[in-house]
């Protein structure tokens, strides 16, 4: 067996997008990383530390990449890790059903000084297509160990780890490797550059000389810049010689050297495939192709996509209403229990009207969040997410982008933070910035509680359709804004891109559940951090100063009501006593409501709200709505939390209390719709703003995003409210 004393071995998992790399990473480490089924699922490297077979294994899941010539940020991350951090073993996850594409990266990894293990994943898919692969012959041809796995069935994981450990503990890599052999003129150019490297910068560069020579001939921009810095102290001879050799090859082949070398690499790969792969007639009909005849049809594909999105929100609202009702009753009972148990004090006020009212008003929406994330996970894991991007490709071209840009935007339905980070998968800097600027218009899950409260209160049975229309409005405005930016701030030609459509796969319930729960945990963590703190701050601002001057002597008015009804109740018969007592309680409640409103209006929160009120009055939003929108800058869920706190003294113990309080405050369906539109579009939350700054590395673009989104939000809400009034709503 293996050594028992713990030694740490670093293993990097590399491979194409959709090769099953992240699934294998999760199988090995137990890590709860998101498993997707479209290009770019892994943007940053993920690590997991496990102990197996007497070793500590540090497993690094690298971003998916098609080659070691990087175009996107994720590909740069992958190559830099392999080259600069020198892992003990690089495991290349190969899609057995798509050998030609996968072996392109595999042959490049083979050219680097390092230990490489090939993993033929999705072996079951290849077999179902009638394909047999001779792993021993592949190992012999490229002098690389090879193992089979079926990632989604957790098969072959132990074999993979054992082989990786064995490879890590083996001797140095052979210097004479079975690499791609190019035509004579290209090989001569490679040898010439290798010789110059050995003579002039051998001790200054740690990359494999042959690999370096190949990349310089291919005009790899990043390596060229890095190499120029290394070689500058020994004169420009090498770079000049490379340019001369490239020019000679261009004249000889009438093609750029990188194109010729790519063709010859694929020729080498074709030869390998002929040796190792045998294909019999397909054992089954190509199900993915048949499904795509419907789902990506040029006429009905887009309506089907819109239907799926509509169904997702109908499901979120209607099915989520039942568990939401149970949680709401639980929160009401908890609030009532503390109300009766604790004596009157500031602590009781904080707990009941601050923490429980604030956090409780948001946590009731957990079922809706779970359903939304389950649907998004279903789109990703089945392979439909890539089809959605494909369907949106023509529309995205209207704003100078392509379908791949729509993937981060779709991710925005869950959370804008990872959605903006996913823009790293785009090769063009202008495309990345453009996608980042329009992604916040995609309505994230944090805004869903606001929609459910307002749409559920004022639109009842049509709430699902109203919420769907808001999401659709966000998509439309993002496209219009993108077109505007492309014509003005971010001019540029369309970036060419071929969208990969992975085969449809049966989703794994475990994967769907993990994905759904991991995303929802973020929502729950907010309960214990941002929402809790926000609720306490809102309670403080709405409860202080404590000593205020009322416009009327409410104490005297309450005493008069008690005295007035006291005499009537004493002289009344039993039937009338009940009615009189109800009238008394209603009169007292009305006075207390007026007291509460005056108290809140004279609080710090009221002062802030009255200051904001002129800006929001044309939108039909009162001062309490204005304050809620302000607190929503920290996290959009706090909008509901703030409403819960501000209306807490008007809320009774049933689930319709907040809805009744909103109606009695003077809010109308039109003003509620205006507020929902504003929430949809106005400046992102702090976490998203921070991410925009990080991803653009620019205060200018961050400030522009904040300003532009807020201006658009105000204008659209103004149009909705004032236009609705003109139309008689």
XYZ file of C-alpha atoms in Angstrom:
729
model
C 0.000 0.000 0.000
C 1.060 3.634 0.287
C 3.046 5.465 2.930
C 1.231 6.102 6.181
C 3.054 9.278 7.165
C 1.085 12.266 5.879
C 2.546 14.006 2.885
C 0.699 16.757 1.034
C 0.243 16.281 -2.699
C -1.225 19.101 -4.776
C -3.450 17.886 -7.598
C -4.878 20.261 -10.208
C -8.039 19.277 -12.073
C -7.982 20.693 -15.599
C -10.289 20.141 -18.539
C -12.770 21.611 -20.987
C -16.037 23.122 -19.799
C -18.746 20.432 -19.564
C -16.188 17.633 -19.224
C -17.523 16.727 -15.757
C -14.524 18.227 -13.982
C -16.481 19.993 -11.257
C -18.612 16.891 -10.656
C -15.444 14.847 -10.077
C -14.111 17.584 -7.782
C -17.290 17.365 -5.691
C -17.135 13.565 -5.637
C -13.549 13.569 -4.408
C -13.685 16.396 -1.880
C -17.325 16.405 -0.837
C -17.192 20.123 -1.559
C -20.531 21.788 -2.077
C -19.463 23.735 -5.131
C -22.092 24.532 -7.679
C -22.375 21.962 -10.450
C -23.484 23.431 -13.753
C -23.812 22.200 -17.299
C -22.812 25.171 -19.427
C -19.505 26.803 -20.380
C -17.918 28.841 -17.619
C -19.495 27.216 -14.567
C -16.220 27.548 -12.634
C -14.768 31.005 -12.791
C -12.313 30.973 -9.886
C -10.252 28.037 -8.730
C -11.765 26.032 -5.887
C -9.807 23.947 -3.420
C -10.599 20.954 -1.238
C -8.331 19.187 1.261
C -8.846 15.470 1.882
C -6.866 12.616 3.413
C -6.777 9.399 1.384
C -4.431 6.422 1.266
C -2.082 7.951 3.854
C -1.701 11.289 2.062
C -3.095 14.778 2.476
C -4.410 15.670 -0.963
C -4.970 19.285 -1.921
C -7.375 19.193 -4.870
C -7.647 22.358 -6.971
C -10.553 22.704 -9.396
C -9.284 24.947 -12.184
C -11.599 26.940 -14.454
C -12.651 25.131 -17.594
C -10.456 25.905 -20.589
C -10.220 24.655 -24.155
C -6.501 25.290 -24.579
C -3.405 26.767 -22.944
C -3.623 29.803 -25.197
C -5.821 31.948 -22.951
C -8.436 34.381 -24.211
C -10.673 34.812 -21.166
C -9.793 35.553 -17.548
C -10.782 32.036 -16.477
C -8.373 30.507 -19.016
C -5.584 32.785 -17.772
C -6.260 31.620 -14.189
C -6.057 27.973 -15.261
C -2.829 28.336 -17.227
C -1.117 30.487 -14.612
C -1.779 27.904 -11.914
C -0.364 25.063 -13.991
C 2.702 27.061 -15.052
C 3.488 29.186 -12.010
C 2.401 27.058 -9.042
C 3.684 23.743 -10.416
C 1.194 21.259 -8.906
C 2.527 17.763 -8.209
C 0.060 16.267 -10.684
C -2.231 17.770 -13.306
C -5.288 15.616 -13.970
C -6.852 16.371 -17.340
C -10.537 15.430 -17.346
C -11.328 14.291 -20.888
C -14.854 14.002 -22.257
C -14.811 10.491 -23.733
C -17.700 11.380 -26.033
C -15.756 14.296 -27.565
C -12.149 13.121 -27.852
C -10.995 15.447 -30.618
C -11.792 18.616 -28.704
C -10.564 17.262 -25.368
C -7.224 15.976 -26.688
C -6.331 19.464 -27.940
C -5.835 20.611 -24.341
C -4.407 17.218 -23.348
C -1.584 17.400 -25.904
C -0.736 20.937 -24.752
C -0.553 19.861 -21.111
C 1.724 17.030 -22.201
C 4.225 19.569 -23.549
C 4.707 21.257 -20.170
C 7.285 19.964 -17.696
C 5.073 18.259 -15.159
C 3.258 15.044 -14.333
C -0.012 14.621 -16.192
C -2.773 12.049 -15.729
C -5.528 11.607 -18.319
C -9.012 10.760 -17.034
C -11.468 9.478 -19.634
C -14.698 10.707 -18.059
C -18.268 10.092 -19.252
C -17.225 6.644 -20.419
C -20.876 5.570 -20.202
C -21.920 8.301 -22.640
C -19.227 7.219 -25.107
C -20.384 3.596 -24.836
C -23.993 4.602 -25.426
C -22.840 6.252 -28.659
C -21.218 3.019 -29.758
C -17.669 4.265 -29.057
C -14.904 2.145 -27.531
C -11.616 3.692 -26.403
C -8.400 1.748 -25.894
C -6.991 3.427 -22.774
C -3.821 1.312 -22.768
C -2.966 2.319 -26.324
C -3.619 6.011 -25.543
C -1.303 5.699 -22.549
C 1.332 4.047 -24.717
C 1.085 6.595 -27.549
C 1.414 9.667 -25.322
C 3.333 8.056 -22.461
C 0.717 9.240 -19.957
C -1.234 7.138 -17.406
C -4.947 6.888 -18.234
C -7.983 5.918 -16.107
C -11.727 5.665 -16.826
C -14.394 7.418 -14.713
C -18.120 8.083 -14.753
C -18.352 11.261 -12.706
C -22.121 11.529 -12.314
C -22.217 7.956 -10.947
C -19.156 8.427 -8.727
C -17.354 5.565 -10.484
C -13.563 5.361 -10.746
C -12.732 8.001 -8.112
C -10.477 5.708 -6.059
C -8.622 4.576 -9.190
C -8.108 8.208 -10.137
C -6.634 9.137 -6.735
C -4.448 6.039 -6.508
C -2.999 6.689 -9.959
C -2.427 10.365 -9.123
C -0.571 9.464 -5.903
C 1.466 6.840 -7.738
C 2.391 9.387 -10.409
C 3.307 12.043 -7.816
C 5.622 9.596 -6.042
C 7.260 8.390 -9.267
C 10.556 9.673 -10.615
C 11.145 12.779 -12.739
C 9.265 13.216 -16.001
C 11.076 11.891 -19.037
C 12.765 14.629 -20.998
C 12.050 12.925 -24.313
C 8.289 13.032 -24.501
C 5.988 11.947 -27.285
C 4.858 15.372 -28.358
C 3.093 16.709 -31.420
C 5.440 16.611 -34.386
C 5.009 19.502 -36.790
C 6.085 19.801 -40.420
C 9.782 20.249 -41.126
C 9.840 24.064 -41.441
C 7.874 24.604 -38.235
C 10.002 22.071 -36.341
C 13.145 23.866 -37.550
C 11.735 27.178 -36.275
C 10.890 25.595 -32.904
C 14.390 24.107 -32.591
C 15.933 27.489 -33.499
C 13.989 29.299 -30.746
C 14.756 26.516 -28.240
C 18.447 26.955 -28.984
C 18.281 30.724 -28.424
C 16.433 30.193 -25.134
C 19.079 27.693 -23.978
C 21.882 30.103 -24.901
C 20.480 33.360 -23.511
C 17.749 32.887 -20.885
C 17.982 29.277 -19.748
C 18.399 30.211 -16.072
C 15.792 32.986 -16.166
C 12.778 31.084 -17.441
C 11.265 28.034 -15.780
C 8.940 27.033 -18.601
C 9.651 24.062 -20.851
C 11.809 25.449 -23.726
C 9.899 23.597 -26.448
C 6.522 24.672 -25.076
C 7.804 28.264 -24.814
C 9.061 28.164 -28.400
C 5.708 26.863 -29.652
C 3.777 29.576 -27.810
C 6.081 32.317 -29.105
C 5.603 31.055 -32.661
C 1.834 31.035 -32.054
C 2.134 34.708 -31.016
C 0.770 34.080 -27.514
C 0.376 37.691 -26.337
C 0.636 37.062 -22.586
C 3.697 34.823 -22.816
C 5.264 37.183 -25.344
C 4.978 40.137 -22.937
C 6.278 38.087 -20.017
C 9.132 36.680 -22.073
C 10.080 40.152 -23.306
C 10.524 41.295 -19.691
C 12.695 38.274 -18.910
C 14.799 38.640 -22.036
C 15.230 42.423 -22.020
C 18.559 42.289 -20.189
C 20.087 40.013 -22.816
C 19.019 42.053 -25.801
C 16.070 41.830 -28.184
C 17.613 39.035 -30.278
C 15.113 36.307 -29.350
C 11.946 38.360 -29.922
C 13.358 39.719 -33.190
C 14.252 36.205 -34.292
C 10.746 34.963 -33.439
C 9.186 37.721 -35.537
C 11.490 36.878 -38.447
C 10.655 33.172 -38.195
C 6.917 33.944 -38.058
C 7.256 36.125 -41.147
C 9.087 33.368 -43.026
C 6.426 30.798 -42.090
C 3.666 33.211 -43.141
C 5.283 33.600 -46.556
C 5.777 29.854 -46.845
C 2.264 28.709 -45.850
C 0.293 31.852 -46.745
C -1.352 31.464 -43.327
C -0.550 32.732 -39.855
C 1.756 30.206 -38.139
C -0.721 29.684 -35.272
C -3.407 28.544 -37.735
C -1.025 26.127 -39.441
C 0.159 24.768 -36.080
C -3.413 24.328 -34.865
C -4.266 22.379 -38.019
C -1.219 20.163 -37.580
C -2.010 19.572 -33.899
C -5.493 18.446 -34.880
C -3.919 16.238 -37.524
C -1.809 14.617 -34.808
C -4.941 14.191 -32.665
C -6.850 12.632 -35.568
C -4.079 10.079 -35.940
C -4.269 9.201 -32.238
C -8.057 8.834 -32.372
C -7.808 6.444 -35.320
C -5.461 4.294 -33.262
C -7.417 4.220 -30.006
C -11.089 4.609 -30.910
C -13.490 2.260 -32.630
C -17.048 3.265 -33.393
C -19.949 0.954 -34.114
C -23.403 2.078 -35.278
C -25.133 4.150 -32.598
C -26.857 2.042 -30.006
C -29.577 4.623 -29.473
C -31.167 7.638 -31.071
C -29.424 10.957 -30.382
C -31.915 12.217 -27.819
C -30.261 15.632 -27.420
C -30.520 16.329 -31.141
C -34.204 15.375 -31.196
C -35.009 17.527 -28.153
C -33.157 20.459 -29.701
C -35.322 20.198 -32.820
C -38.088 21.511 -30.558
C -36.421 23.558 -27.794
C -34.051 25.478 -30.091
C -36.446 25.714 -33.036
C -36.194 29.132 -34.687
C -39.965 29.672 -34.439
C -41.089 28.048 -31.188
C -37.817 27.875 -29.205
C -38.050 31.422 -27.836
C -41.743 31.191 -26.814
C -40.916 27.930 -25.013
C -38.077 29.694 -23.160
C -40.435 32.511 -22.118
C -42.984 29.906 -20.981
C -40.361 28.154 -18.822
C -39.459 31.461 -17.145
C -43.152 32.268 -16.608
C -43.762 28.796 -15.173
C -40.793 29.229 -12.831
C -42.323 32.332 -11.260
C -45.819 30.869 -11.142
C -44.375 27.869 -9.316
C -42.361 30.119 -7.011
C -45.407 32.154 -6.011
C -48.207 29.572 -5.926
C -46.444 26.515 -4.480
C -44.337 28.666 -2.158
C -47.463 30.227 -0.654
C -48.317 27.117 1.404
C -45.073 26.704 3.401
C -44.798 30.494 3.519
C -48.143 30.584 5.330
C -46.906 28.078 7.930
C -43.695 30.019 8.597
C -45.684 33.252 8.820
C -47.949 31.758 11.478
C -44.899 30.561 13.376
C -43.398 34.064 13.341
C -46.722 35.536 14.510
C -46.939 33.045 17.388
C -43.347 33.800 18.371
C -44.054 37.531 18.362
C -47.277 37.093 20.351
C -45.527 34.845 22.860
C -42.820 37.396 23.653
C -45.414 40.189 23.632
C -47.316 38.467 26.440
C -44.321 37.030 28.282
C -42.064 40.080 28.616
C -42.789 43.201 30.664
C -42.908 46.568 28.918
C -39.345 47.730 28.231
C -37.024 48.939 25.501
C -35.676 45.385 25.178
C -39.188 44.029 24.549
C -39.800 46.741 21.966
C -36.489 45.898 20.250
C -37.149 42.156 20.259
C -40.803 42.222 19.162
C -41.030 45.326 16.969
C -37.424 45.315 15.784
C -35.830 41.892 15.448
C -38.870 39.610 15.085
C -40.824 42.104 12.965
C -37.813 42.785 10.736
C -36.202 39.374 10.355
C -39.527 37.543 10.531
C -40.989 39.585 7.685
C -38.177 38.346 5.417
C -37.588 34.766 6.578
C -41.139 33.794 5.598
C -39.991 33.951 1.966
C -37.448 31.128 2.331
C -39.741 28.598 0.552
C -40.057 30.918 -2.445
C -36.283 31.349 -2.584
C -35.786 27.565 -2.400
C -38.176 26.972 -5.305
C -36.550 29.688 -7.434
C -33.058 28.268 -6.919
C -34.292 24.735 -7.565
C -35.649 25.830 -10.951
C -32.408 27.623 -11.865
C -30.405 24.538 -10.850
C -32.700 22.415 -13.016
C -32.013 24.645 -16.039
C -28.262 24.391 -15.456
C -27.950 20.702 -14.720
C -30.128 19.515 -17.601
C -28.187 21.575 -20.138
C -31.056 23.962 -20.901
C -29.151 27.028 -19.662
C -26.838 26.833 -22.687
C -29.904 26.555 -24.948
C -31.364 29.689 -23.377
C -28.134 31.528 -24.191
C -28.281 30.150 -27.740
C -31.877 31.359 -28.154
C -30.902 34.822 -26.907
C -27.896 35.035 -29.227
C -29.648 36.995 -31.990
C -31.178 39.412 -29.502
C -27.824 39.874 -27.757
C -26.212 40.672 -31.115
C -28.456 43.739 -31.265
C -26.347 45.201 -28.460
C -23.041 43.932 -29.834
C -22.844 40.929 -27.528
C -23.441 37.223 -28.056
C -25.396 34.491 -26.323
C -22.574 33.730 -23.902
C -23.159 37.137 -22.278
C -26.700 36.069 -21.445
C -25.440 33.309 -19.139
C -24.232 35.768 -16.442
C -27.482 37.676 -16.903
C -29.546 34.527 -16.309
C -27.433 33.816 -13.235
C -28.547 37.243 -12.026
C -31.986 35.764 -11.325
C -30.285 34.072 -8.378
C -27.766 36.697 -7.251
C -26.046 39.548 -9.080
C -22.695 38.994 -7.320
C -21.749 35.627 -8.907
C -23.490 36.757 -12.105
C -21.141 39.725 -12.444
C -18.156 37.531 -11.592
C -19.252 35.104 -14.334
C -18.639 37.870 -16.891
C -14.971 36.865 -16.576
C -15.731 34.108 -19.065
C -15.989 36.734 -21.826
C -12.848 37.302 -23.863
C -13.384 40.984 -24.765
C -12.807 43.645 -22.099
C -15.576 45.823 -23.546
C -17.960 42.857 -23.590
C -17.163 42.172 -19.929
C -17.808 45.758 -18.858
C -20.983 45.976 -20.925
C -22.307 42.735 -19.429
C -21.410 43.898 -15.900
C -23.262 47.195 -16.407
C -26.512 45.613 -17.591
C -26.564 42.544 -15.313
C -27.939 44.440 -12.232
C -31.170 45.010 -14.186
C -31.769 41.260 -13.889
C -33.960 40.856 -10.838
C -32.123 38.885 -8.153
C -33.732 36.645 -5.539
C -33.252 39.319 -2.854
C -35.905 41.448 -4.588
C -38.399 38.589 -4.678
C -39.712 39.167 -1.105
C -40.557 42.776 -2.032
C -42.494 41.623 -5.089
C -44.329 38.914 -3.160
C -45.428 41.352 -0.430
C -46.594 44.106 -2.779
C -47.915 41.962 -5.634
C -49.594 39.569 -3.199
C -51.234 42.490 -1.385
C -52.473 44.503 -4.352
C -52.736 42.032 -7.251
C -53.742 38.777 -5.474
C -54.478 36.100 -8.103
C -52.463 37.947 -10.758
C -49.366 38.240 -8.560
C -47.420 35.572 -10.481
C -48.009 37.356 -13.781
C -47.027 40.714 -12.279
C -43.756 39.279 -10.934
C -43.036 37.629 -14.302
C -43.619 40.963 -16.070
C -41.103 42.647 -13.750
C -38.421 40.100 -14.627
C -39.271 40.546 -18.310
C -39.018 44.329 -17.937
C -35.545 43.916 -16.433
C -34.426 41.841 -19.439
C -35.866 44.360 -21.923
C -34.252 47.360 -20.218
C -30.909 45.555 -19.978
C -30.995 44.976 -23.743
C -31.986 48.593 -24.485
C -29.269 49.893 -22.133
C -26.725 47.556 -23.684
C -27.529 48.871 -27.145
C -27.168 52.442 -25.894
C -23.797 51.698 -24.272
C -22.534 49.896 -27.383
C -23.375 52.905 -29.560
C -21.801 55.432 -27.183
C -19.540 54.428 -24.302
C -18.362 50.984 -25.394
C -18.159 51.041 -29.158
C -16.859 47.909 -30.807
C -17.576 45.154 -33.276
C -19.399 41.958 -32.368
C -17.072 39.386 -30.862
C -17.240 36.071 -32.748
C -18.328 33.134 -30.643
C -19.616 29.627 -31.211
C -21.960 28.546 -28.428
C -21.383 25.001 -27.229
C -24.549 23.011 -26.620
C -23.699 20.171 -24.228
C -25.831 17.034 -24.393
C -28.938 16.957 -22.251
C -28.389 15.068 -19.041
C -30.782 13.688 -16.493
C -30.399 15.954 -13.438
C -29.281 14.324 -10.197
C -31.583 15.063 -7.270
C -28.533 15.270 -4.993
C -26.918 17.889 -7.212
C -30.143 19.900 -7.491
C -30.689 19.785 -3.735
C -27.107 20.782 -2.929
C -27.222 23.658 -5.387
C -30.600 24.855 -4.108
C -29.598 24.630 -0.451
C -26.173 26.242 -0.889
C -27.716 29.266 -2.552
C -30.476 29.416 0.048
C -27.908 29.265 2.862
C -26.668 32.625 1.611
C -30.203 33.924 2.155
C -30.288 32.503 5.697
C -26.831 33.873 6.504
C -28.145 37.301 5.586
C -30.853 36.771 8.204
C -28.198 36.454 10.900
C -26.049 39.296 9.636
C -27.246 42.015 7.285
C -30.999 41.676 7.877
C -30.645 41.365 11.667
C -28.341 44.378 11.900
C -30.512 46.297 9.447
C -33.647 45.540 11.452
C -32.009 46.745 14.673
C -30.795 49.948 13.000
C -34.226 50.599 11.478
C -35.906 49.937 14.850
C -33.530 52.362 16.581
C -34.051 55.090 13.994
C -37.825 54.628 14.112
C -38.019 54.447 17.948
C -35.837 57.387 18.963
C -36.009 60.015 20.272
C -38.403 58.573 22.844
C -39.659 61.876 24.247
C -41.769 63.536 21.575
C -44.551 66.116 21.573
C -47.822 64.860 20.140
C -50.143 67.179 18.215
C -53.037 66.079 20.443
C -53.504 64.910 24.019
C -53.901 61.239 23.113
C -53.759 60.173 26.776
C -56.821 62.295 27.536
C -58.572 60.939 24.439
C -57.915 57.346 25.554
C -59.204 58.110 29.068
C -62.345 59.704 27.612
C -62.998 56.597 25.486
C -62.606 54.333 28.526
C -64.929 56.498 30.641
C -67.479 56.860 27.850
C -67.751 53.145 27.179
C -67.541 52.219 30.864
C -70.968 53.722 31.631
C -72.533 52.285 28.460
C -71.192 48.776 29.089
C -72.402 48.727 32.719
C -75.983 49.604 31.758
C -76.172 47.424 28.614
C -77.535 43.888 28.355
C -75.263 40.896 27.628
C -75.619 41.018 23.812
C -74.902 44.744 23.624
C -71.933 44.483 25.995
C -70.006 42.383 23.457
C -70.676 44.863 20.636
C -69.817 47.866 22.819
C -66.582 46.230 23.933
C -65.612 45.629 20.276
C -66.375 49.291 19.469
C -64.270 50.388 22.447
C -61.278 48.293 21.322
C -61.599 49.627 17.756
C -61.670 53.229 19.002
C -58.616 52.644 21.203
C -56.780 50.945 18.310
C -57.517 53.945 16.080
C -56.051 56.366 18.646
C -53.001 54.151 19.223
C -52.460 53.939 15.472
C -52.454 57.747 15.218
C -50.040 57.953 18.155
C -47.751 55.392 16.543
C -47.772 57.242 13.234
C -46.909 60.565 14.880
C -44.194 58.905 16.946
C -42.648 57.336 13.853
C -42.915 60.570 11.862
C -41.024 62.458 14.592
C -38.346 59.756 14.921
C -34.956 59.901 13.198
C -36.364 57.593 10.528
C -39.339 59.883 10.008
C -37.079 62.904 9.627
C -35.000 61.056 7.019
C -38.149 59.870 5.251
C -39.676 63.342 5.131
C -36.414 64.621 3.670
C -36.557 61.997 0.910
C -40.284 62.351 0.341
C -40.202 65.151 -2.295
C -38.042 62.992 -4.584
C -40.397 60.013 -4.345
C -43.768 61.767 -4.198
C -44.044 61.914 -8.042
C -43.620 58.121 -7.997
C -46.530 57.592 -5.593
C -44.192 56.410 -2.820
C -44.719 57.846 0.688
C -42.024 58.587 3.242
C -42.085 55.072 4.693
C -41.568 53.578 1.248
C -38.768 56.100 0.638
C -36.947 55.050 3.805
C -37.401 51.376 2.929
C -35.796 51.956 -0.462
C -32.895 53.754 1.209
C -32.213 50.862 3.594
C -32.490 48.485 0.628
C -29.141 49.786 -0.594
C -27.487 47.538 2.012
C -29.500 44.474 0.950
C -32.741 44.389 -0.991
C -34.393 42.099 1.573
C -34.145 44.977 4.076
C -36.857 46.803 2.100
C -39.380 44.273 3.434
C -37.662 44.197 6.824
C -37.981 47.989 7.093
C -41.638 47.906 6.109
C -42.148 45.213 8.736
C -40.574 47.391 11.444
C -42.279 50.643 10.380
C -45.683 48.964 10.306
C -45.017 46.676 13.280
C -47.270 48.554 15.692
C -50.127 48.280 13.218
C -49.650 44.547 12.637
C -51.869 42.007 14.332
C -51.191 38.316 14.645
C -52.436 37.039 11.278
C -50.537 36.716 8.016
C -52.522 39.465 6.261
C -51.496 42.077 8.837
C -48.707 43.721 6.820
C -50.921 43.645 3.727
C -53.735 45.368 5.647
C -51.314 47.925 7.064
C -50.017 48.719 3.573
C -53.540 49.188 2.241
C -54.597 51.380 5.151
C -51.507 53.559 4.713
C -52.901 54.868 1.437
C -50.802 52.748 -0.912
C -52.662 51.789 -4.085
C -52.052 49.081 -6.709
C -50.541 51.744 -8.969
C -48.148 53.089 -6.330
C -47.236 49.501 -5.360
C -46.390 48.739 -9.002
C -44.330 51.929 -9.177
C -42.397 50.891 -6.070
C -41.760 47.392 -7.455
C -40.402 48.880 -10.690
C -38.096 51.123 -8.662
C -36.863 48.161 -6.591
C -36.246 46.224 -9.813
C -34.042 48.908 -11.347
C -32.423 51.158 -8.747
C -28.824 50.993 -7.577
C -27.512 47.527 -6.651
C -26.891 46.367 -3.085
C -23.518 47.026 -1.442
C -22.225 43.517 -2.188
C -22.961 43.978 -5.896
C -21.449 47.464 -5.949
C -18.277 46.084 -4.354
C -18.158 43.295 -6.944
C -18.587 45.769 -9.817
C -15.644 47.776 -8.479
C -13.539 44.625 -8.135
C -14.364 43.230 -11.583
C -14.011 46.511 -13.513
C -11.117 47.811 -11.379
C -12.663 51.236 -11.921
C -14.417 53.743 -9.669
C -15.663 55.417 -12.842
C -17.672 52.424 -14.063
C -18.894 51.683 -10.516
C -20.176 55.240 -10.040
C -21.704 55.176 -13.516
C -23.555 51.934 -12.733
C -24.962 53.401 -9.503
C -26.027 56.669 -11.140
C -27.415 55.213 -14.353
C -29.490 52.507 -12.662
C -30.989 54.973 -10.169
C -31.891 57.502 -12.876
C -33.492 54.770 -15.010
C -35.389 53.489 -11.956
C -36.805 56.952 -11.172
C -37.788 57.610 -14.782
C -39.499 54.240 -15.251
C -41.368 54.509 -11.933
C -42.446 58.049 -12.866
C -43.765 56.818 -16.221
C -45.618 53.929 -14.573
C -47.234 56.038 -11.837
C -48.011 59.245 -13.707
C -48.942 57.362 -16.874
C -51.243 55.115 -14.868
C -52.954 58.118 -13.286
C -53.523 59.680 -16.706
C -55.102 56.426 -17.868
C -57.423 56.446 -14.869
C -55.844 53.715 -12.732
